[in-house]
Coordinates of C-alpha atoms in Angstrom, one line a residue:
Chain A
M1 CA -52.0 35.2 -26.0
I2 CA -48.5 33.4 -26.7
A3 CA -47.3 33.8 -23.0
R4 CA -50.7 32.6 -21.6
L5 CA -50.1 29.5 -23.5
V6 CA -46.7 29.0 -22.6
V7 CA -47.8 29.8 -18.7
R8 CA -50.2 27.1 -19.3
R9 CA -48.1 24.5 -20.7
L10 CA -45.4 25.2 -17.7
L11 CA -48.0 24.5 -15.0
I12 CA -49.1 21.3 -16.5
S13 CA -45.3 20.4 -16.8
I14 CA -44.9 21.0 -13.2
V15 CA -48.3 19.0 -12.4
I16 CA -46.7 16.2 -14.2
L17 CA -43.8 15.8 -12.5
F18 CA -45.0 16.0 -9.2
A19 CA -47.7 12.9 -10.5
V20 CA -44.1 11.2 -11.6
S21 CA -42.7 11.9 -8.0
L22 CA -45.6 10.3 -6.4
I23 CA -45.1 7.3 -8.6
V24 CA -41.4 6.8 -8.3
F25 CA -41.5 7.4 -4.5
F26 CA -44.6 5.3 -3.4
A27 CA -43.5 2.2 -6.2
T28 CA -40.4 2.1 -4.3
L29 CA -41.9 1.6 -1.0
L30 CA -43.2 -1.9 -2.3
L31 CA -39.4 -2.8 -2.0
P32 CA -39.0 -5.6 0.7
G33 CA -35.7 -5.2 2.6
D34 CA -34.4 -3.0 5.4
P35 CA -32.3 0.1 3.6
A36 CA -30.4 0.4 7.0
R37 CA -29.3 -3.1 7.2
A38 CA -28.2 -3.1 3.8
I39 CA -25.9 -0.1 4.3
L40 CA -24.5 -1.6 7.6
G41 CA -24.4 -5.1 6.3
Q42 CA -22.2 -7.1 8.8
Q43 CA -22.1 -4.4 11.2
A44 CA -25.6 -4.1 12.0
T45 CA -26.6 -3.7 15.4
P46 CA -30.2 -2.6 16.8
E47 CA -28.7 0.8 18.1
R48 CA -26.8 1.4 14.8
I49 CA -29.9 0.3 12.6
A50 CA -32.1 2.7 14.8
A51 CA -29.4 5.4 14.2
I52 CA -29.6 5.1 10.2
N53 CA -33.3 4.9 10.4
A54 CA -33.7 8.1 12.4
Q55 CA -30.7 9.8 10.3
M56 CA -32.7 8.7 7.0
N57 CA -36.1 9.2 8.2
L58 CA -36.9 5.8 7.8
D59 CA -38.6 5.7 11.0
A60 CA -41.3 8.6 9.5
P61 CA -44.8 7.5 8.2
P62 CA -44.6 7.5 4.3
W63 CA -45.8 10.8 3.6
T64 CA -43.5 12.7 6.0
R65 CA -40.8 10.8 3.9
Y66 CA -42.1 11.7 0.6
F67 CA -42.0 15.5 1.4
L68 CA -38.8 15.2 3.1
W69 CA -37.6 13.3 -0.1
L70 CA -39.3 16.0 -2.4
G71 CA -38.0 18.6 -0.3
G72 CA -34.2 16.9 -1.0
L73 CA -34.7 17.0 -4.7
F74 CA -35.2 20.9 -4.9
T75 CA -32.5 21.8 -2.7
G76 CA -30.0 18.9 -4.3
D77 CA -30.1 16.4 -1.6
L78 CA -30.9 13.4 -3.2
G79 CA -30.5 11.0 -0.3
T80 CA -28.0 8.4 0.5
S81 CA -26.8 5.4 -1.4
V82 CA -27.7 2.1 0.0
A83 CA -24.9 0.4 -1.9
T84 CA -22.0 2.9 -1.5
G85 CA -23.1 4.9 1.7
Q86 CA -22.1 8.1 -0.4
P87 CA -24.7 10.6 -0.8
V88 CA -26.5 10.2 -4.3
S89 CA -26.0 13.9 -5.3
E90 CA -22.0 13.3 -5.2
L91 CA -22.5 9.9 -6.9
L92 CA -24.3 11.5 -9.8
G93 CA -22.8 15.1 -9.9
E94 CA -20.4 14.7 -12.9
R95 CA -22.4 11.7 -14.7
V96 CA -25.2 14.4 -15.2
G97 CA -23.1 16.3 -17.2
A98 CA -21.3 13.7 -19.2
S99 CA -25.0 12.4 -20.0
V100 CA -26.3 15.7 -20.7
F101 CA -23.0 16.3 -23.1
L102 CA -23.6 13.3 -25.1
M103 CA -27.7 14.0 -25.6
V104 CA -26.7 17.6 -26.9
A105 CA -24.0 16.4 -29.2
A106 CA -26.4 13.8 -30.6
A107 CA -29.3 16.5 -30.7
L108 CA -26.9 18.9 -32.4
I109 CA -26.1 16.6 -35.2
S110 CA -29.4 14.4 -35.7
V111 CA -32.1 17.4 -35.8
P112 CA -30.5 19.6 -38.8
A113 CA -29.6 16.1 -40.2
G114 CA -33.1 15.0 -39.9
I115 CA -34.7 18.4 -41.2
L116 CA -32.5 18.5 -44.2
L117 CA -33.0 15.0 -45.1
G118 CA -36.7 15.3 -44.8
I119 CA -36.7 18.3 -46.9
Y120 CA -34.5 17.1 -49.5
S121 CA -36.6 13.8 -49.8
A122 CA -39.9 15.6 -49.9
L123 CA -38.2 18.1 -52.9
R124 CA -37.3 14.9 -54.7
R125 CA -40.8 12.8 -54.0
G126 CA -41.0 9.8 -55.9
K127 CA -37.3 9.7 -57.3
A128 CA -34.5 7.1 -56.5
V129 CA -33.1 9.4 -54.0
D130 CA -36.3 9.9 -51.8
S131 CA -37.0 6.0 -52.0
A132 CA -33.8 5.3 -50.7
I133 CA -33.8 7.6 -47.8
T134 CA -37.3 6.5 -47.1
G135 CA -36.3 2.8 -47.0
I136 CA -33.4 3.2 -44.9
S137 CA -35.1 5.4 -42.4
L138 CA -37.7 2.6 -42.3
V139 CA -35.2 -0.1 -41.6
L140 CA -33.2 2.0 -39.0
A141 CA -36.2 3.1 -37.4
A142 CA -37.0 -0.6 -36.4
L143 CA -33.6 -1.5 -34.8
P144 CA -33.2 -1.2 -31.2
E145 CA -30.4 1.0 -30.4
F146 CA -28.0 -2.0 -29.2
V147 CA -28.4 -3.7 -32.2
V148 CA -27.4 -0.4 -33.9
G149 CA -24.6 -0.1 -31.2
I150 CA -23.1 -3.4 -31.8
A151 CA -23.1 -3.0 -35.5
L152 CA -21.1 -0.1 -35.4
V153 CA -18.6 -1.7 -32.9
A154 CA -18.3 -4.6 -34.9
F155 CA -17.6 -2.4 -37.9
F156 CA -15.6 0.4 -36.8
S157 CA -13.9 -1.1 -33.7
T158 CA -13.5 -4.9 -33.7
T159 CA -14.2 -7.3 -36.6
V160 CA -13.7 -5.4 -39.6
F161 CA -11.8 -2.0 -38.7
T162 CA -10.1 -1.2 -35.9
I163 CA -10.4 2.5 -36.1
L164 CA -12.4 3.5 -33.0
P165 CA -12.1 2.8 -29.4
A166 CA -15.2 0.6 -28.7
V167 CA -15.1 1.7 -24.7
T168 CA -14.9 5.0 -23.0
M169 CA -12.1 5.0 -21.0
Q170 CA -11.6 8.0 -18.7
P171 CA -9.0 8.6 -16.2
P172 CA -10.2 10.2 -12.8
G173 CA -10.0 14.0 -12.9
T174 CA -10.7 14.0 -16.7
Q175 CA -14.0 14.9 -18.6
V176 CA -15.6 12.9 -21.1
W177 CA -15.1 15.4 -23.5
D178 CA -11.4 15.5 -23.2
F179 CA -11.4 12.2 -25.6
P180 CA -13.4 13.4 -28.6
L181 CA -12.5 9.8 -30.3
Q182 CA -14.6 7.8 -27.9
L183 CA -17.3 9.9 -28.3
V184 CA -17.7 9.2 -31.9
L185 CA -19.6 5.9 -31.9
P186 CA -22.2 6.7 -28.7
V187 CA -23.1 9.9 -30.5
A188 CA -23.3 8.2 -33.5
V189 CA -25.7 5.3 -32.4
L190 CA -27.9 8.0 -30.7
V191 CA -27.8 9.9 -34.0
L192 CA -28.6 6.9 -36.2
V193 CA -31.4 5.9 -34.1
V194 CA -33.2 9.3 -34.0
T195 CA -32.4 11.2 -37.3
P196 CA -35.0 8.5 -39.3
Y197 CA -37.8 9.6 -37.2
I198 CA -37.2 13.5 -37.6
A199 CA -36.6 12.9 -41.1
R200 CA -39.7 10.8 -41.9
M201 CA -41.8 13.2 -40.2
M202 CA -40.2 16.2 -42.0
R203 CA -40.9 14.6 -45.3
A204 CA -44.6 13.7 -44.7
T205 CA -45.4 17.5 -43.3
M206 CA -43.3 18.9 -45.9
I207 CA -45.0 16.9 -48.9
E208 CA -48.4 18.2 -47.4
V209 CA -47.2 21.7 -47.1
L210 CA -45.6 21.7 -51.0
D211 CA -49.1 20.7 -52.1
S212 CA -51.3 23.4 -50.3
G213 CA -52.8 26.5 -51.8
Y214 CA -50.2 29.2 -50.2
V215 CA -47.3 27.5 -51.9
E216 CA -48.8 27.2 -55.0
M217 CA -49.7 30.6 -54.8
A218 CA -46.4 32.0 -53.9
R219 CA -45.3 29.9 -56.9
L220 CA -47.5 31.5 -59.2
K221 CA -46.4 34.9 -57.9
G222 CA -42.9 34.0 -59.3
V223 CA -41.4 33.9 -55.8
P224 CA -38.1 31.8 -56.1
E225 CA -38.3 28.2 -55.1
R226 CA -35.7 28.6 -52.7
R227 CA -37.6 31.3 -50.9
V228 CA -41.0 29.5 -51.5
V229 CA -39.3 26.3 -49.4
L230 CA -37.5 28.3 -46.7
R231 CA -40.0 31.2 -46.0
H232 CA -43.5 29.9 -47.1
A233 CA -43.1 26.2 -46.7
L234 CA -40.9 25.7 -43.9
P235 CA -42.7 27.4 -41.2
H236 CA -45.6 25.8 -41.6
A237 CA -44.1 22.4 -41.5
I238 CA -41.9 22.8 -38.6
G239 CA -44.8 22.8 -36.1
P240 CA -45.6 19.1 -36.0
V241 CA -41.9 18.3 -36.7
A242 CA -40.9 20.2 -33.6
Q243 CA -43.1 17.6 -31.4
V244 CA -41.4 14.9 -33.2
I245 CA -38.2 16.2 -32.4
A246 CA -39.3 16.5 -28.9
I247 CA -40.5 13.2 -28.7
Q248 CA -37.2 11.8 -30.0
L249 CA -34.9 13.9 -27.8
A250 CA -36.8 13.0 -24.9
W251 CA -36.9 9.2 -26.0
M252 CA -32.8 9.9 -25.8
A253 CA -33.0 10.5 -22.2
G254 CA -34.2 6.8 -21.8
G255 CA -32.2 5.5 -24.7
V256 CA -28.7 6.7 -23.6
V257 CA -29.2 4.3 -20.9
V258 CA -28.4 1.4 -23.2
V259 CA -25.7 3.3 -25.1
E260 CA -24.2 4.0 -22.1
F261 CA -24.1 0.6 -20.8
L262 CA -22.8 -0.7 -24.3
F263 CA -20.0 1.7 -24.4
R264 CA -19.2 1.9 -20.6
Y265 CA -19.9 5.4 -20.8
P266 CA -19.6 7.3 -17.1
G267 CA -22.9 8.7 -17.3
L268 CA -26.4 8.7 -15.6
G269 CA -27.6 5.5 -17.3
Q270 CA -24.8 3.5 -16.3
A271 CA -25.3 4.5 -12.8
L272 CA -29.0 3.8 -13.1
I273 CA -28.1 0.1 -14.6
D274 CA -25.7 -0.5 -11.7
A275 CA -28.2 0.9 -9.2
V276 CA -30.9 -1.3 -10.4
S277 CA -28.6 -4.6 -10.5
Y278 CA -27.7 -3.5 -6.5
R279 CA -31.7 -2.6 -6.0
D280 CA -30.1 0.6 -4.7
V281 CA -33.5 2.7 -4.4
Q282 CA -32.2 5.9 -3.8
V283 CA -30.1 6.1 -6.7
V284 CA -32.9 4.5 -9.0
Q285 CA -35.5 7.3 -7.3
A286 CA -33.0 10.1 -8.1
V287 CA -31.8 9.1 -11.6
T288 CA -35.7 8.2 -12.8
M289 CA -36.6 11.9 -11.5
I290 CA -33.7 13.4 -13.3
I291 CA -34.4 11.5 -16.5
A292 CA -38.2 12.6 -16.1
V293 CA -37.2 16.2 -15.6
I294 CA -35.1 16.3 -18.6
Y295 CA -37.7 14.5 -20.6
V296 CA -40.5 17.1 -19.3
I297 CA -38.2 20.2 -20.2
V298 CA -37.6 19.1 -23.8
N299 CA -41.3 18.5 -24.0
L300 CA -42.2 21.9 -22.7
L301 CA -39.3 23.7 -25.3
A302 CA -41.0 21.6 -28.0
D303 CA -44.0 22.9 -27.3
I304 CA -42.9 26.7 -27.1
V305 CA -41.0 26.1 -30.5
G306 CA -44.5 24.9 -31.8
I307 CA -46.3 28.0 -30.4
L308 CA -43.8 30.5 -31.5
A309 CA -43.3 29.0 -35.0
N310 CA -46.9 28.5 -35.9
P311 CA -47.7 31.4 -37.9
K312 CA -51.4 31.8 -37.2
L313 CA -50.5 32.1 -33.3
R314 CA -47.7 34.6 -34.2
T315 CA -49.9 37.2 -35.8
G316 CA -52.5 36.5 -33.3
G317 CA -55.2 35.8 -36.0
E318 CA -56.9 33.0 -34.2
S319 CA -57.7 32.3 -30.8
Chain B
M1 CA -35.7 2.3 -32.3
A2 CA -37.2 5.4 -30.8
E3 CA -40.9 6.2 -30.1
Q4 CA -43.3 7.1 -32.9
T5 CA -46.0 9.6 -32.4
P6 CA -49.4 8.1 -32.3
E7 CA -50.9 11.5 -31.2
L8 CA -49.4 13.1 -34.2
Q9 CA -51.0 11.1 -36.9
P10 CA -52.9 13.8 -38.9
Q11 CA -56.8 12.8 -39.1
S12 CA -57.3 13.6 -42.8
P13 CA -56.6 10.4 -45.0
E14 CA -54.6 12.2 -47.6
T15 CA -52.0 13.2 -44.5
R16 CA -52.2 9.7 -43.7
A17 CA -50.9 8.3 -47.0
V18 CA -48.7 11.0 -47.0
L19 CA -47.2 10.0 -43.5
A20 CA -47.2 6.3 -44.9
G21 CA -44.5 7.8 -47.2
D22 CA -46.3 6.4 -50.3
P23 CA -46.6 9.2 -52.9
E24 CA -48.7 7.0 -55.0
L25 CA -51.3 6.4 -52.8
T26 CA -52.2 10.0 -52.4
S27 CA -53.4 10.4 -56.0
T28 CA -57.0 8.4 -56.2
D29 CA -56.0 6.9 -59.8
S30 CA -53.6 4.8 -58.4
T31 CA -56.0 3.2 -56.0
A32 CA -58.3 2.4 -59.0
S33 CA -55.5 0.9 -60.9
K34 CA -54.6 -1.2 -57.5
E35 CA -58.0 -2.4 -57.5
A36 CA -57.9 -3.5 -61.3
H37 CA -54.7 -5.6 -60.3
T38 CA -56.4 -7.5 -57.4
G39 CA -59.3 -8.4 -59.7
G40 CA -61.8 -6.1 -58.3
R41 CA -61.3 -7.0 -54.7
N42 CA -59.9 -4.0 -52.6
T43 CA -59.8 -4.7 -48.8
V44 CA -56.9 -3.6 -46.7
L45 CA -55.4 -6.9 -46.8
T46 CA -55.3 -7.1 -50.5
R47 CA -53.8 -3.7 -50.5
F48 CA -51.6 -4.8 -48.1
W49 CA -50.1 -7.7 -49.7
A50 CA -49.6 -5.7 -53.1
Q51 CA -46.7 -3.7 -51.6
G52 CA -43.7 -5.5 -52.3
Q53 CA -42.1 -4.3 -48.7
A54 CA -45.2 -6.1 -47.1
K55 CA -44.0 -9.3 -48.5
V56 CA -40.4 -8.7 -47.8
G57 CA -41.8 -7.8 -44.0
V58 CA -43.8 -11.0 -43.6
I59 CA -40.8 -13.2 -45.4
L60 CA -38.1 -11.7 -42.8
T61 CA -40.8 -11.9 -39.8
A62 CA -41.6 -15.7 -40.8
I63 CA -38.0 -16.5 -41.1
V64 CA -37.1 -15.5 -37.8
V65 CA -40.3 -16.6 -36.1
G66 CA -40.0 -20.0 -37.8
L67 CA -36.2 -20.3 -36.2
A68 CA -37.1 -19.5 -32.8
L69 CA -40.4 -21.8 -32.9
I70 CA -38.6 -24.9 -34.3
G71 CA -35.3 -24.5 -32.9
P72 CA -35.8 -25.6 -29.4
L73 CA -37.4 -29.0 -31.2
L74 CA -34.0 -29.5 -33.0
L75 CA -32.1 -29.7 -29.6
P76 CA -30.2 -31.7 -28.7
W77 CA -30.1 -34.2 -31.3
A78 CA -29.4 -31.7 -34.4
T79 CA -26.6 -30.1 -33.0
G80 CA -25.5 -32.5 -30.1
Y81 CA -25.9 -30.2 -27.1
T82 CA -28.7 -28.6 -25.3
T83 CA -28.9 -25.0 -24.4
T84 CA -26.9 -25.3 -21.1
E85 CA -24.5 -28.0 -21.9
F86 CA -21.0 -27.4 -21.8
A87 CA -19.5 -28.2 -25.2
A88 CA -15.7 -27.2 -24.6
R89 CA -13.8 -24.2 -23.2
P90 CA -15.1 -21.0 -23.2
F91 CA -14.7 -18.9 -26.7
Q92 CA -13.5 -21.7 -29.1
P93 CA -14.2 -22.2 -32.7
D94 CA -15.5 -25.8 -31.8
G95 CA -18.7 -26.7 -33.4
L96 CA -20.5 -24.5 -36.0
F97 CA -20.3 -21.4 -34.2
G98 CA -17.9 -22.1 -31.6
T99 CA -18.5 -21.9 -28.0
D100 CA -19.6 -18.8 -25.5
N101 CA -18.3 -17.6 -22.5
L102 CA -18.9 -20.4 -20.3
G103 CA -17.7 -23.1 -23.2
R104 CA -21.5 -23.5 -24.3
D105 CA -22.5 -24.4 -27.9
V106 CA -23.4 -20.9 -29.6
W107 CA -25.4 -22.5 -32.3
S108 CA -27.5 -24.7 -29.9
R109 CA -28.2 -21.4 -27.6
F110 CA -29.0 -19.4 -30.7
L111 CA -31.7 -22.2 -31.6
G112 CA -33.0 -22.5 -28.2
G113 CA -33.0 -18.6 -27.3
G114 CA -35.6 -16.9 -29.7
L115 CA -39.1 -18.4 -28.2
T116 CA -38.6 -16.5 -24.9
L117 CA -38.2 -13.4 -26.4
L118 CA -41.1 -13.5 -29.0
Y119 CA -43.4 -15.2 -26.4
Y120 CA -42.7 -12.2 -24.0
A121 CA -43.2 -9.6 -26.6
A122 CA -46.6 -11.0 -28.1
L123 CA -47.9 -11.2 -24.5
A124 CA -46.5 -7.5 -23.8
T125 CA -48.1 -6.3 -26.8
A126 CA -51.4 -7.9 -26.3
L127 CA -51.8 -6.7 -22.7
G128 CA -51.0 -3.1 -23.8
M129 CA -53.5 -3.6 -26.5
V130 CA -56.2 -4.7 -24.5
L131 CA -55.4 -2.2 -21.8
G132 CA -55.0 0.6 -24.3
L133 CA -58.3 -0.3 -26.2
I134 CA -60.3 -0.3 -23.3
L135 CA -58.9 3.1 -21.9
G136 CA -59.2 4.8 -25.2
M137 CA -62.7 3.7 -26.2
L138 CA -63.9 4.6 -22.7
A139 CA -62.2 7.8 -22.8
A140 CA -63.7 8.9 -26.3
Y141 CA -67.1 7.2 -25.6
V142 CA -67.7 8.1 -22.2
G143 CA -66.3 11.6 -22.5
G144 CA -66.4 14.2 -20.0
W145 CA -64.3 13.7 -16.4
L146 CA -63.5 10.0 -17.3
D147 CA -62.0 11.2 -20.3
S148 CA -59.9 14.0 -18.5
L149 CA -58.7 11.6 -15.8
I150 CA -57.5 8.9 -18.5
M151 CA -55.7 11.4 -20.7
R152 CA -54.0 13.1 -17.9
A153 CA -52.9 9.8 -16.1
N154 CA -51.5 8.9 -19.8
D155 CA -49.5 12.2 -19.7
V156 CA -48.0 11.5 -16.5
L157 CA -47.1 7.8 -17.5
L158 CA -45.7 9.2 -21.0
A159 CA -43.2 11.5 -19.0
I160 CA -41.4 8.4 -17.9
P161 CA -39.2 7.0 -20.6
Q162 CA -40.5 3.4 -21.4
L163 CA -37.1 2.1 -20.2
V164 CA -36.7 3.7 -17.2
F165 CA -40.0 2.8 -16.2
A166 CA -39.3 -0.9 -16.9
L167 CA -36.0 -0.3 -14.7
L168 CA -37.9 1.0 -11.9
A169 CA -40.4 -1.8 -11.7
I170 CA -37.5 -4.2 -11.9
T171 CA -35.8 -2.6 -9.2
V172 CA -38.9 -3.4 -7.1
L173 CA -40.3 -6.4 -8.3
G174 CA -37.1 -8.0 -9.4
P175 CA -36.4 -9.2 -13.2
Q176 CA -38.9 -11.8 -13.6
G177 CA -40.8 -12.7 -17.0
W178 CA -44.1 -11.6 -15.8
V179 CA -42.5 -8.4 -14.3
L180 CA -41.4 -7.7 -17.9
V181 CA -44.6 -8.3 -19.6
L182 CA -46.6 -6.3 -17.4
V183 CA -44.4 -3.3 -17.3
I184 CA -43.7 -3.2 -21.2
G185 CA -47.7 -3.9 -21.7
I186 CA -48.6 -1.2 -19.1
T187 CA -45.9 1.4 -20.7
H188 CA -47.7 0.6 -24.1
A189 CA -51.0 1.2 -23.0
P190 CA -51.0 5.2 -22.9
R191 CA -49.7 5.3 -26.5
I192 CA -52.3 3.1 -27.8
A193 CA -55.1 4.2 -25.8
R194 CA -54.4 7.8 -27.6
V195 CA -54.9 6.0 -30.9
A196 CA -57.7 4.1 -29.9
R197 CA -59.6 7.3 -28.6
S198 CA -58.8 9.4 -31.6
A199 CA -60.1 6.6 -33.8
T200 CA -63.3 6.1 -31.7
L201 CA -63.8 9.7 -31.9
G202 CA -63.8 9.7 -35.8
V203 CA -66.7 6.8 -35.8
I204 CA -68.8 8.0 -32.5
S205 CA -70.7 10.5 -34.5
E206 CA -71.9 8.0 -37.5
D207 CA -75.7 7.2 -37.8
Y208 CA -75.2 3.2 -37.2
I209 CA -73.9 4.4 -33.7
R210 CA -76.8 6.5 -32.9
A211 CA -79.3 3.9 -34.4
A212 CA -77.6 1.4 -31.9
E213 CA -78.0 3.9 -29.2
M214 CA -81.8 4.3 -29.9
Y215 CA -82.3 0.4 -29.8
A216 CA -80.8 0.8 -26.2
M217 CA -78.0 -1.4 -27.0
P218 CA -76.0 -2.0 -24.0
R219 CA -72.8 0.4 -23.6
S220 CA -70.4 -2.7 -23.6
R221 CA -71.8 -4.4 -26.7
L222 CA -71.8 -1.3 -28.5
L223 CA -68.3 -0.8 -28.0
V224 CA -67.3 -4.2 -28.7
R225 CA -69.7 -5.2 -31.7
E226 CA -70.2 -1.5 -33.4
I227 CA -66.8 0.7 -32.7
M228 CA -64.5 -1.8 -32.2
P229 CA -64.8 -3.4 -35.6
N230 CA -64.7 0.0 -37.4
I231 CA -61.4 1.2 -35.8
T232 CA -59.5 -1.9 -36.7
G233 CA -57.3 -0.3 -39.2
P234 CA -55.6 2.1 -36.9
L235 CA -55.5 -0.5 -34.3
A236 CA -53.6 -3.1 -36.6
V237 CA -50.9 -0.6 -37.4
E238 CA -50.5 0.2 -33.9
A239 CA -50.2 -3.6 -32.8
G240 CA -47.6 -4.1 -35.3
L241 CA -45.3 -1.0 -34.3
R242 CA -46.1 -2.0 -30.3
L243 CA -44.8 -5.4 -31.2
T244 CA -41.8 -4.0 -33.0
Y245 CA -41.0 -2.0 -29.8
S246 CA -41.7 -4.7 -27.5
I247 CA -39.2 -7.1 -28.7
G248 CA -37.0 -4.2 -28.8
S249 CA -37.5 -3.3 -25.5
I250 CA -37.2 -6.9 -23.8
A251 CA -34.4 -7.8 -26.1
S252 CA -32.7 -4.7 -24.6
L253 CA -33.4 -5.3 -21.2
S254 CA -32.2 -9.0 -21.5
F255 CA -29.2 -7.1 -23.1
L256 CA -28.8 -5.0 -20.1
G257 CA -28.7 -8.2 -17.7
L258 CA -32.1 -6.9 -16.4
G259 CA -34.3 -9.2 -18.4
M260 CA -34.1 -13.1 -18.7
Q261 CA -31.5 -14.6 -16.2
P262 CA -28.7 -16.9 -16.8
P263 CA -28.6 -19.8 -17.5
T264 CA -31.9 -19.2 -19.9
A265 CA -30.7 -19.2 -23.6
D266 CA -32.0 -16.0 -24.7
W267 CA -31.1 -14.0 -27.5
G268 CA -30.5 -10.5 -25.8
L269 CA -28.9 -12.3 -22.9
M270 CA -26.3 -14.0 -25.4
I271 CA -25.2 -10.4 -26.7
N272 CA -24.5 -9.4 -22.9
E273 CA -22.5 -12.6 -22.0
N274 CA -20.7 -12.9 -25.3
R275 CA -19.8 -9.2 -26.1
I276 CA -16.6 -9.0 -24.2
A277 CA -15.4 -11.5 -26.8
L278 CA -16.9 -9.9 -29.8
S279 CA -13.3 -9.6 -31.8
I280 CA -12.3 -13.1 -31.2
Q281 CA -15.3 -15.1 -31.3
P282 CA -18.1 -12.9 -32.8
W283 CA -20.9 -15.3 -33.5
G284 CA -22.2 -15.6 -30.2
V285 CA -22.8 -11.7 -30.6
L286 CA -23.6 -11.5 -34.1
L287 CA -26.0 -14.4 -34.3
P288 CA -28.6 -13.1 -31.8
V289 CA -27.7 -9.2 -33.2
A290 CA -29.0 -10.2 -36.7
A291 CA -32.1 -12.2 -35.9
I292 CA -33.3 -9.6 -33.7
A293 CA -32.6 -7.0 -36.5
V294 CA -34.2 -8.9 -39.1
L295 CA -37.1 -9.5 -36.9
T296 CA -37.7 -5.8 -35.9
I297 CA -37.3 -4.9 -39.5
G298 CA -39.7 -7.4 -40.6
T299 CA -42.5 -6.6 -38.1
N300 CA -41.8 -2.9 -38.7
L301 CA -42.3 -3.4 -42.5
I302 CA -45.3 -5.1 -41.9
A303 CA -46.8 -2.3 -39.5
D304 CA -45.7 0.4 -42.2
S305 CA -47.4 -1.4 -45.4
L306 CA -50.6 -1.9 -42.8
A307 CA -50.7 1.8 -42.2
R308 CA -50.2 2.5 -46.1
A309 CA -53.2 0.1 -46.8
S310 CA -55.5 1.2 -44.2
A311 CA -54.7 5.0 -45.2
S312 CA -55.7 4.5 -48.9
A313 CA -58.8 2.6 -47.6
N314 CA -60.1 5.6 -45.7
A315 CA -59.3 7.8 -48.8
G316 CA -61.0 5.3 -51.1
D317 CA -64.1 5.5 -48.9
Q318 CA -64.4 9.3 -49.3
S319 CA -63.5 9.6 -52.9

């Protein structure tokens, strides 16, 4: 039963990714300009252009190129960057790790923080603490990430205090996590932007569940309050929250672009911005696909968590 | 600012009130007392205006919108400079708020730089609303294969983060105003379509719809005259949310250097141009950041208050 649902979701995800790859590939066909000419620059002679075209399969019909490109995605061959002439996979290799590290660090802080704040807020419903959490999260939820980022930079790096570095500086041969102090602000921005949504949803579902019949029943039976919250209420509330967490984490795959640009963090997002400025199609395609894959995987995981956490499905009581 | 989740808005009015975050509105007697306050009239608007945060939201929004509308009219006589005129050397404390990276007057550029952002954000929101509304209502009303097609296409579009999708479009079509409006509008559409679809499904089985069908009212007229007026509540909330996100997205793209192009005076672009001098001449960054922050907080407060007002309206209908 559960296995069938999971397989179904997996198949849907794969179909979605294929459709995304179609959009990404055929959208960039609209682009004017000749990649071979762009790579060669001043050294462009007809023979060299023909050679590059043959090498990059640019003379093949679009459908053939699409399947060659798609096949390349599976084997790790992401094409050649028009701007630098390097293979895209080489260009992005370390950056994927850096970006994923940033997102995982932010997720590890914001998910527990959001859930705890939401539960706490729900248990103190209507009290001052609750109003404060609700109000602050409403304000934070409105702010674009670069606004949060610049506020933090102005406060901690330049204008008020100068205790944290405002940009990431990474000597070649080192990894981003070798300099934990530089990670504080980028991670903090992501956490501040994502946590309010998780907390708001957690609070809403928790309040609903706490008012429900089975929680009242458990309380009437004399189950200790801590156990009521953790064993009876939380599993029912976590399903919808898992969805919101997924959307937030998946959103991070896009939001990380702005944060990386702001802090000059050497990740995928920075590469994407550079590639868009240079109109480096191969890199844009590759980064868009990688981000879409991250996005779809996160959503898939959330759906699976939702399926597993749903007590009705777990006991097989309902079809 | 991250992604809110229209598809997760629970259907029961109770939950919607809870989600909106106001414990008072979930109890029926408070609705009654509010009715007394407003002298018997109890519409969504009166309930909206009865909330303190709605007033704050409207005032905040009005301040920034007023500034952006009147600002360009004050130039150059009030400040002495136009938005692109050189006033002094770069990053000097001349004038009210100093000069920017090219020595232009920050105060003039700030006054002149809000209108394009507002204009593009409003257009993008309107486009998204129209597209989403048509698709969502058709999906719900026609049903069958059209419904499946529209909703699956939605899933595909939703698998690419909005900002990344915008960057893809900008790579292909270049950073122009209409591209920004088009791509932000299109990426809003699936999210709005989901809300419109579920709201339409909620009213479609009502008797007045069946009556209209029996009078053989044309389908287009039925959708516009009978269904649309009855789903304005959720749509208004959605419009408010989407406006907040449009402002954030367009400002973010300008901040990345891929939205408005120099020498336009634009808040997002100003932040990009002046952030290198955050520590010596912070006004070029802080003024536009503050304006964008106040504006998005204002529109988000309005959206949240609308959500509460229409949630309690539905609760009132059923009690």
